[in-house]
Coordinates of C-alpha atoms in Angstrom, one line a residue:
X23 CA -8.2 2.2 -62.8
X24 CA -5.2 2.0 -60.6
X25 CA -4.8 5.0 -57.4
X26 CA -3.7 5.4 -54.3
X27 CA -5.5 5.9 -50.5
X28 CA -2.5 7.4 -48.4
X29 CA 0.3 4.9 -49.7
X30 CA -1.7 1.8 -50.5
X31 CA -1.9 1.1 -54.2
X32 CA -5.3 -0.4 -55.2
X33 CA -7.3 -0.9 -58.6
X34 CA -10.8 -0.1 -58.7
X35 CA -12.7 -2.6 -61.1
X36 CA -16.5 -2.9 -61.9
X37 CA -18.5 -6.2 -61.2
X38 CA -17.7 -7.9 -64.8
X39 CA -13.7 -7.6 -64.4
X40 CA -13.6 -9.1 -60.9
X41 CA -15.8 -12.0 -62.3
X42 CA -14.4 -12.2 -65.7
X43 CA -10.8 -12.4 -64.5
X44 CA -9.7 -9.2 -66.1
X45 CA -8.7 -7.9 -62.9
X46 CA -5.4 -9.5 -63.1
X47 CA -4.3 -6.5 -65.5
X48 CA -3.1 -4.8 -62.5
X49 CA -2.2 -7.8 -60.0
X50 CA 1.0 -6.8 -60.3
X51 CA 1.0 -3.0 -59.6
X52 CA -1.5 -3.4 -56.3
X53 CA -2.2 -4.7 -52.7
X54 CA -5.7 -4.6 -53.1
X55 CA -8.1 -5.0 -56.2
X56 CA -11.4 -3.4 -54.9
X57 CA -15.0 -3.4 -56.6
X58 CA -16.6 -0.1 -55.0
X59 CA -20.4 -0.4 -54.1
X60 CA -21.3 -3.5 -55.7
X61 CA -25.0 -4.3 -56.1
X62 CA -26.3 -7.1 -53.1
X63 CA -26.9 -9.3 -56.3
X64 CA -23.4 -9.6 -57.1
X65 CA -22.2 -10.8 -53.6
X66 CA -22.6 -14.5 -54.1
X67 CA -20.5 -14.5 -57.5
X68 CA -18.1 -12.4 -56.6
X69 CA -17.2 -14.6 -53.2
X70 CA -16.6 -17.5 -55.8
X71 CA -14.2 -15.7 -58.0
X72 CA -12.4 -14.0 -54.5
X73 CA -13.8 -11.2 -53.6
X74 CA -15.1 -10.5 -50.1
X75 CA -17.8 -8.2 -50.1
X76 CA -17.4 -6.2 -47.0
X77 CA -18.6 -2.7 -45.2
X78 CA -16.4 0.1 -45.7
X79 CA -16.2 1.4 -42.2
X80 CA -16.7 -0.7 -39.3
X81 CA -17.6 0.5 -35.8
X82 CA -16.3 -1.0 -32.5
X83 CA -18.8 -1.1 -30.0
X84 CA -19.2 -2.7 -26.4
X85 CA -22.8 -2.7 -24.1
X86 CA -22.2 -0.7 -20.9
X87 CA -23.2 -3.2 -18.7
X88 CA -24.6 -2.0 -14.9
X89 CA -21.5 -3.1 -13.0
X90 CA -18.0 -2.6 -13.9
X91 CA -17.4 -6.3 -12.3
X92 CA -20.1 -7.3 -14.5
X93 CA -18.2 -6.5 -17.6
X94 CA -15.0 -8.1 -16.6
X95 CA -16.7 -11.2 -16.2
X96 CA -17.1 -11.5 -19.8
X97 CA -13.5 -11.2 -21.0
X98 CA -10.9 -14.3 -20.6
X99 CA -8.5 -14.3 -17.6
X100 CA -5.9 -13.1 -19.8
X101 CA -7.5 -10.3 -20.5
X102 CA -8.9 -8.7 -16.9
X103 CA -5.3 -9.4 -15.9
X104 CA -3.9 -7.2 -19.0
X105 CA -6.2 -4.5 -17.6
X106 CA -5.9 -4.6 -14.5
X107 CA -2.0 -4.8 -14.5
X108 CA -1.9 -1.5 -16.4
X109 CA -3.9 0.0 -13.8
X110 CA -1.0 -0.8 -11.4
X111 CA 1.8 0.2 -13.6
X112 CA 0.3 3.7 -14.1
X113 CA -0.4 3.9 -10.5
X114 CA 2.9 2.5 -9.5
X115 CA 4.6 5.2 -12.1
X116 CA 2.7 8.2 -10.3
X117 CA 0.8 9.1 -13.4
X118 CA -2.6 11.3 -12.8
X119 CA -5.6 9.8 -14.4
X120 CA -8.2 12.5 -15.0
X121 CA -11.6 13.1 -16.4
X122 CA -11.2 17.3 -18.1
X123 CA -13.6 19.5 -20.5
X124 CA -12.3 19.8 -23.7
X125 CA -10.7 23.5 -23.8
X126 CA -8.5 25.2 -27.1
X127 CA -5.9 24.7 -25.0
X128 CA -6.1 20.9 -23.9
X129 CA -6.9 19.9 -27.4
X130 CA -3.4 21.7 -28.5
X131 CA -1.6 19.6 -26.2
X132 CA -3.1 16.6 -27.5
X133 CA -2.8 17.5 -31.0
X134 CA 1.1 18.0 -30.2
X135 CA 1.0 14.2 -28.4
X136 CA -1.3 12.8 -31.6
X137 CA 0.6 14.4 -34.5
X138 CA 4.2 12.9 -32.8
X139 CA 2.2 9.4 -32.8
X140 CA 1.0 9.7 -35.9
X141 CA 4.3 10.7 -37.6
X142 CA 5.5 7.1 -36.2
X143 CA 3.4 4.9 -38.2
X144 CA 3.9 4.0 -42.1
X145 CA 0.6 5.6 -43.5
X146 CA -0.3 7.8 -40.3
X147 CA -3.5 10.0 -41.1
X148 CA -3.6 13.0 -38.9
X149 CA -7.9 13.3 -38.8
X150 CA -7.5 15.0 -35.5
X151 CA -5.7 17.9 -36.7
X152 CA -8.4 18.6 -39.8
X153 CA -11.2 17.9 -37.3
X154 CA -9.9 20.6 -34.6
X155 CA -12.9 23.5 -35.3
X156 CA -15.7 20.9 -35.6
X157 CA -14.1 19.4 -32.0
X158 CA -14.0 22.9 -30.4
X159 CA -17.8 23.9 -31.8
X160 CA -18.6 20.6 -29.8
X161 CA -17.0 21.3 -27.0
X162 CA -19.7 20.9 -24.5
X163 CA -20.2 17.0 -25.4
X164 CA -16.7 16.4 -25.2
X165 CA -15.2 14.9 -22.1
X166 CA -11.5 14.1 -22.3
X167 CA -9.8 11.4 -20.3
X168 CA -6.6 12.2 -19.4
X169 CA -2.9 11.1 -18.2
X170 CA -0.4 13.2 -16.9
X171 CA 2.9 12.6 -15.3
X172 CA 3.4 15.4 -13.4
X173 CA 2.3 18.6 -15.7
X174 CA 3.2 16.3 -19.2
X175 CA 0.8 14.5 -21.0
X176 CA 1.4 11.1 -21.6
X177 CA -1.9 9.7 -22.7
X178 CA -5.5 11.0 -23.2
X179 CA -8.9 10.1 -25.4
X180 CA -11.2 12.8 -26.6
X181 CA -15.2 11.1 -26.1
X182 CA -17.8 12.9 -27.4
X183 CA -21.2 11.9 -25.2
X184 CA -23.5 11.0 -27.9
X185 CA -26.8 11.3 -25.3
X186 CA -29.5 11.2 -28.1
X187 CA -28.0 7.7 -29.3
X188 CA -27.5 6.4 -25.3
X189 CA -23.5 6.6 -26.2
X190 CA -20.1 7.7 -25.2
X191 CA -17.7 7.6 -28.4
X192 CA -13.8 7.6 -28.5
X193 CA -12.9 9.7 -31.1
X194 CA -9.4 10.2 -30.8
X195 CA -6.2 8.8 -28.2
X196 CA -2.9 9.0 -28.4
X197 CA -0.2 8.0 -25.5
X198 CA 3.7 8.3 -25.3
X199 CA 5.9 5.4 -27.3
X200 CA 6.6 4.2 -23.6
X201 CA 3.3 4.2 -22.6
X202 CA 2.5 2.2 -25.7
X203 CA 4.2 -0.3 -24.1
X204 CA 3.3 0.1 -21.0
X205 CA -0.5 -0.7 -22.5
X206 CA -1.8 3.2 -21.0
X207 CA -4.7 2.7 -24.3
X208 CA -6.6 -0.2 -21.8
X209 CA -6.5 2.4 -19.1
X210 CA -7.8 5.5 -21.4
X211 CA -10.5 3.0 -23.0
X212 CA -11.1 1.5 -19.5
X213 CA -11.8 5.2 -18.2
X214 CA -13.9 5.8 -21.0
X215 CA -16.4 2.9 -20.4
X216 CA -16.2 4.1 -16.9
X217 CA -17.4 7.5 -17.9
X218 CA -20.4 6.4 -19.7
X219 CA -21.5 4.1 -16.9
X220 CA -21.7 7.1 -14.3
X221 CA -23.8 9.0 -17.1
X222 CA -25.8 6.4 -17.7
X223 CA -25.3 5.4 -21.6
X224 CA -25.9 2.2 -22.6
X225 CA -23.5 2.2 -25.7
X226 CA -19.9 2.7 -26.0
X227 CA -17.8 2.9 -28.8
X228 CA -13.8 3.3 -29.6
X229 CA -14.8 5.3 -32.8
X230 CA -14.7 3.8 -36.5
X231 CA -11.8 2.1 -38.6
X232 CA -11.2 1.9 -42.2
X233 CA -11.9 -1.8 -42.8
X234 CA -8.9 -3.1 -43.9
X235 CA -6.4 -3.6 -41.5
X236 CA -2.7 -3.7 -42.7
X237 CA -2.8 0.1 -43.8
X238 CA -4.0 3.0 -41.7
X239 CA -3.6 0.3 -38.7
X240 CA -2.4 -2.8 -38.5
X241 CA -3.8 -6.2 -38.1
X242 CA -2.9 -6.2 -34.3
X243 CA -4.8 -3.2 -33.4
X244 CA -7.9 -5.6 -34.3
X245 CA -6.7 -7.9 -31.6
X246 CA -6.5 -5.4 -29.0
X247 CA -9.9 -3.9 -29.3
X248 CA -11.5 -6.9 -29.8
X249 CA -9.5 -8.2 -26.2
X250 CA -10.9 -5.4 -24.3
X251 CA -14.7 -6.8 -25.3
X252 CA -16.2 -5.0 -28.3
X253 CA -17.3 -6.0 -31.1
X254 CA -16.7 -5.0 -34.8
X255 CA -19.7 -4.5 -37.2
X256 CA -20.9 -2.3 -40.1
X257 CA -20.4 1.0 -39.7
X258 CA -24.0 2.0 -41.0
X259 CA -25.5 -0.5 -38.0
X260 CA -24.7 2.4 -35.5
X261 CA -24.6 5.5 -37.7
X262 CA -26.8 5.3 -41.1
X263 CA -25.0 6.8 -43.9
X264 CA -21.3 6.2 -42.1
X265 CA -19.6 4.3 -45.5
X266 CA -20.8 1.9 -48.2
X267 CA -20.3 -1.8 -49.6
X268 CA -16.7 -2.9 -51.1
X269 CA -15.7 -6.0 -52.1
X270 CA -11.8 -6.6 -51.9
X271 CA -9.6 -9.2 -52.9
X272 CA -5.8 -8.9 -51.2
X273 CA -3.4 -9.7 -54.1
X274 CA 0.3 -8.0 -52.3
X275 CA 2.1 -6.5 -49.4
X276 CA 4.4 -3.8 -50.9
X277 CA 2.1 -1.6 -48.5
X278 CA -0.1 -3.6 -47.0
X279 CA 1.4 -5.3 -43.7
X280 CA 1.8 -8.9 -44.0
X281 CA -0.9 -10.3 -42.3
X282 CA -3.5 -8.2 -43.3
X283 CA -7.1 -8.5 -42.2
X284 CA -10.7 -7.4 -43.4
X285 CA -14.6 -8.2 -41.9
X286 CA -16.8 -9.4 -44.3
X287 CA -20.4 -10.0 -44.7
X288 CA -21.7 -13.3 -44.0
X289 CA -24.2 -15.3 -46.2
X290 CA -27.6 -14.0 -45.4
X291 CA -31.1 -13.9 -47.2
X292 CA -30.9 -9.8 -48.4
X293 CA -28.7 -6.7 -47.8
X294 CA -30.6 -5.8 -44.6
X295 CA -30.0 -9.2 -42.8
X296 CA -26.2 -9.8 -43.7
X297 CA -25.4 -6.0 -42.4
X298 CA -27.3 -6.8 -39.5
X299 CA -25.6 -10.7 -38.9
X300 CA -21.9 -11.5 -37.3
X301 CA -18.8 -10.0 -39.8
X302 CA -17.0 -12.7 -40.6
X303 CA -12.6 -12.5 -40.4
X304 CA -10.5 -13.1 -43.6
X305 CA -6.9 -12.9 -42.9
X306 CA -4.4 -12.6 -45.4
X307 CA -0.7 -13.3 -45.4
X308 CA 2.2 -14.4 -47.9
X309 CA 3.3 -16.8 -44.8
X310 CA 2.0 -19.2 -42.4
X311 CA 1.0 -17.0 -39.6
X312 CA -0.8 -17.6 -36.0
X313 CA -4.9 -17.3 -36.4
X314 CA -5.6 -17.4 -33.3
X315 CA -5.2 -13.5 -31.7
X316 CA -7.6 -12.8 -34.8
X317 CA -10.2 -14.8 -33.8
X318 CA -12.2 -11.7 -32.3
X319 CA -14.8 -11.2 -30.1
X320 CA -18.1 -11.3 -32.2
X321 CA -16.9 -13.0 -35.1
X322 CA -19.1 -15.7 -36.8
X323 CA -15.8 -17.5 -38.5
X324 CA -12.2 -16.4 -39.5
X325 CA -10.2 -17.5 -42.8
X326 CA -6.8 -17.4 -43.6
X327 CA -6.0 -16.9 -47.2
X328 CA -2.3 -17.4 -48.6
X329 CA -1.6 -14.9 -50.8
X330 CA 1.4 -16.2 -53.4
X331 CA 2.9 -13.2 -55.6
X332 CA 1.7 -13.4 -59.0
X333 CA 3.3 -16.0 -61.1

């Protein structure tokens, strides 16, 4: 069964097509072949015919270690000097960094900054905009990191303070184009860890992505997170119930971004331990393309895979 997740086409087989071969019925009408919830059983076979047996949702999380030295000394050079540097360009361009409740009328203006993001990227998903009562009934957990320049916007990430879980969880951010280049996110993320130190959480998180990167965001956004020190793992590791088990195989680009990239499982002795063990990186890409910013923090390995269109 062929359908299609916000743009990107992808066929839905059971366990004996993707082993059988039978999946290649619909290699040429999708990016992505997909086997949805496959039984732990399965995994082994289905790595040896290409499939990479993977958790739906992945969450990005970073320990909130006791000094905020502490945690710079456990990212490269490079990356201390990325954050630090847009420190000083938001200073040096006058902009307000703030810490504010989340009011009806805050989460308006960041709606308004969010939705013109959104409408920028090829599959853009606006889950702020559907999530805005459930937000506003949670209002008291939320603390909101802000940007301004002057009375504007610019920049801003909605946390909720999980307390009951130790944690402090980026749900949503969204900054100007120019302060996309101007790498504002490091400072909002930055701020956010910053927050959860002073209220003494152990845990933070920049919220959960779709684990296929290439469509809702792109393989770069991957980099980024991982550069600012957290780590990708299964979404049901931090919240039980958050997604399932898919196992993929990337067969096109006509949506997809070219590279794309997906966390997989690992080889391990039961369901349990391989949810529990290192993802492992497979990278995707019709081209010979540079591994290296994909080799993320937290990773037990990364493949590339050349994916040749369908003879």
């Amino acid at each position: 069964m062929i359908t299609r997740s916000l743009g990107l086409p992808v066929a839905l087989v059971d366990v004996d097509q993707a082993l059988s071969g039978r999946w290649r019925d619909y290699e040429r009408q999708v990016d992505v072949v997909r086997v949805q919830d496959p039984p732990y059983e399965t995994w082994t076979r289905l790595r040896e015919a290409g499939f990479h047996p993977k958790p739906q949702v992945i969450m990005w999380q970073a320990e909130v270690l006791d000094f905020e030295d502490a945690y710079l000394a456990t990212l490269s050079g490079k990356d201390r000097y990325d954050i630090r540097s847009a420190f000083r360009r938001a200073s040096g361009a006058g902009l307000l960094i703030r810490t504010e409740p989340l009011t009806p009328e805050l989460l308006d203006e960041f709606i308004e900054l969010y939705e013109r993001q959104i409408a920028g990227m090829r599959h853009g998903w606006p889950v702020a905009v559907h999530q805005r009562a459930g937000m506003l009934d949670r209002a008291d957990a939320y603390c909101a990191i802000t940007v301004r320049s002057g009375t504007a916007l610019v920049g801003a990430c909605l946390n909720e303070d999980l307390a009951d879980r130790e944690e402090m969880r980026a749900r949503f951010s969204a900054v100007t184009p120019g302060q996309r280049t101007d790498s504002l996110s490091r400072v909002l993320y930055w701020e956010t860890m910053r927050q959860a130190r002073l209220r003494g959480r152990r845990w933070t998180t920049l919220g959960r992505d779709v684990n296929l990167y290439g469509h809702l965001g792109n393989a770069g956004l991957f980099s980024f997170k991982s550069r600012l020190g957290f780590t990708a793992v299964p979404g049901q590791s931090v919240e039980p119930g958050s997604g399932s088990h898919q196992a993929d195989r990337v067969v096109g680009f006509a949506a997809l971004s070219d590279p794309a990239l997906l966390l997989s499982y690992g080889e391990a002795a039961g369901e349990a331990a391989a949810v529990s063990a290192p993802l492992l990186g497979q990278l995707f890409s019709a081209r010979d393309v540079d591994v290296r910013p994909f080799r993320g923090a937290g990773l037990a390995g990364l493949t590339p895979h050349e994916v040749r269109p369908p003879g």
